[in-house]
Amino acid sequence: LEKRFDYLLIESTGISEPMPVASTFDAKDQEGRQLLGNVSVLDTCVTVIDCVNFLKDFTCADKAVDRKDLGAEEGDERTIVDLLIDQAEFANVLVLNKTDLVSSEQLGNLKSIFEKINPGARIIESQFGIVDPNL
């Protein structure tokens, strides 16, 4: 192996579910040999939370297809809340973005929600998507 890369960053769309992306690292060919697992390891799954919109969407009953800007395919029965929860549950790092646009009370409520949804996740606060790479 060349070992030319230290890390590979995979970015999914806003409505993707993280499990199918993660399971790619454990996929095997017809003879049972790992495809990506021989050359890579899934190290971290990060979900970036838009604090302002999360608070609005967390209590809505809309389906993903109801929001054309999300690009969900016709027949997709998932609700916005289902998508938000799936993404937050799976990640081991949650970046709470746009913390400057919510009150300290709202930020506290968000943290409480995520500590219940995913108690093992590391929570990082950010503004403008800026996160210290050394974290």
JSON list of C-alpha atoms in Angstrom, two decimals, residues 11-18 47-48 69-70 78 80 83-84 87:
[
{"chain": "A", "resi": 11, "resn": "GLU", "atom": "CA", "xyz": [-19.34, 14.45, 3.31]},
{"chain": "A", "resi": 12, "resn": "SER", "atom": "CA", "xyz": [-22.91, 13.29, 2.88]},
{"chain": "A", "resi": 13, "resn": "THR", "atom": "CA", "xyz": [-25.89, 15.36, 1.87]},
{"chain": "A", "resi": 14, "resn": "GLY", "atom": "CA", "xyz": [-28.03, 16.97, 4.54]},
{"chain": "A", "resi": 15, "resn": "ILE", "atom": "CA", "xyz": [-30.69, 14.25, 4.38]},
{"chain": "A", "resi": 16, "resn": "SER", "atom": "CA", "xyz": [-28.49, 11.19, 4.18]},
{"chain": "A", "resi": 17, "resn": "GLU", "atom": "CA", "xyz": [-28.52, 8.55, 6.86]},
{"chain": "A", "resi": 18, "resn": "PRO", "atom": "CA", "xyz": [-25.07, 7.85, 8.30]},
{"chain": "A", "resi": 47, "resn": "THR", "atom": "CA", "xyz": [-22.84, 15.59, 12.47]},
{"chain": "A", "resi": 48, "resn": "VAL", "atom": "CA", "xyz": [-23.08, 19.36, 12.16]},
{"chain": "A", "resi": 69, "resn": "ASP", "atom": "CA", "xyz": [-34.73, 22.17, -0.86]},
{"chain": "A", "resi": 70, "resn": "LEU", "atom": "CA", "xyz": [-33.73, 18.89, 0.83]},
{"chain": "A", "resi": 78, "resn": "ARG", "atom": "CA", "xyz": [-39.03, 9.88, 6.56]},
{"chain": "A", "resi": 80, "resn": "ILE", "atom": "CA", "xyz": [-37.58, 15.75, 9.25]},
{"chain": "A", "resi": 83, "resn": "LEU", "atom": "CA", "xyz": [-33.63, 12.43, 9.91]},
{"chain": "A", "resi": 84, "resn": "LEU", "atom": "CA", "xyz": [-32.40, 14.76, 12.63]},
{"chain": "A", "resi": 87, "resn": "GLN", "atom": "CA", "xyz": [-27.95, 11.74, 12.29]}
]
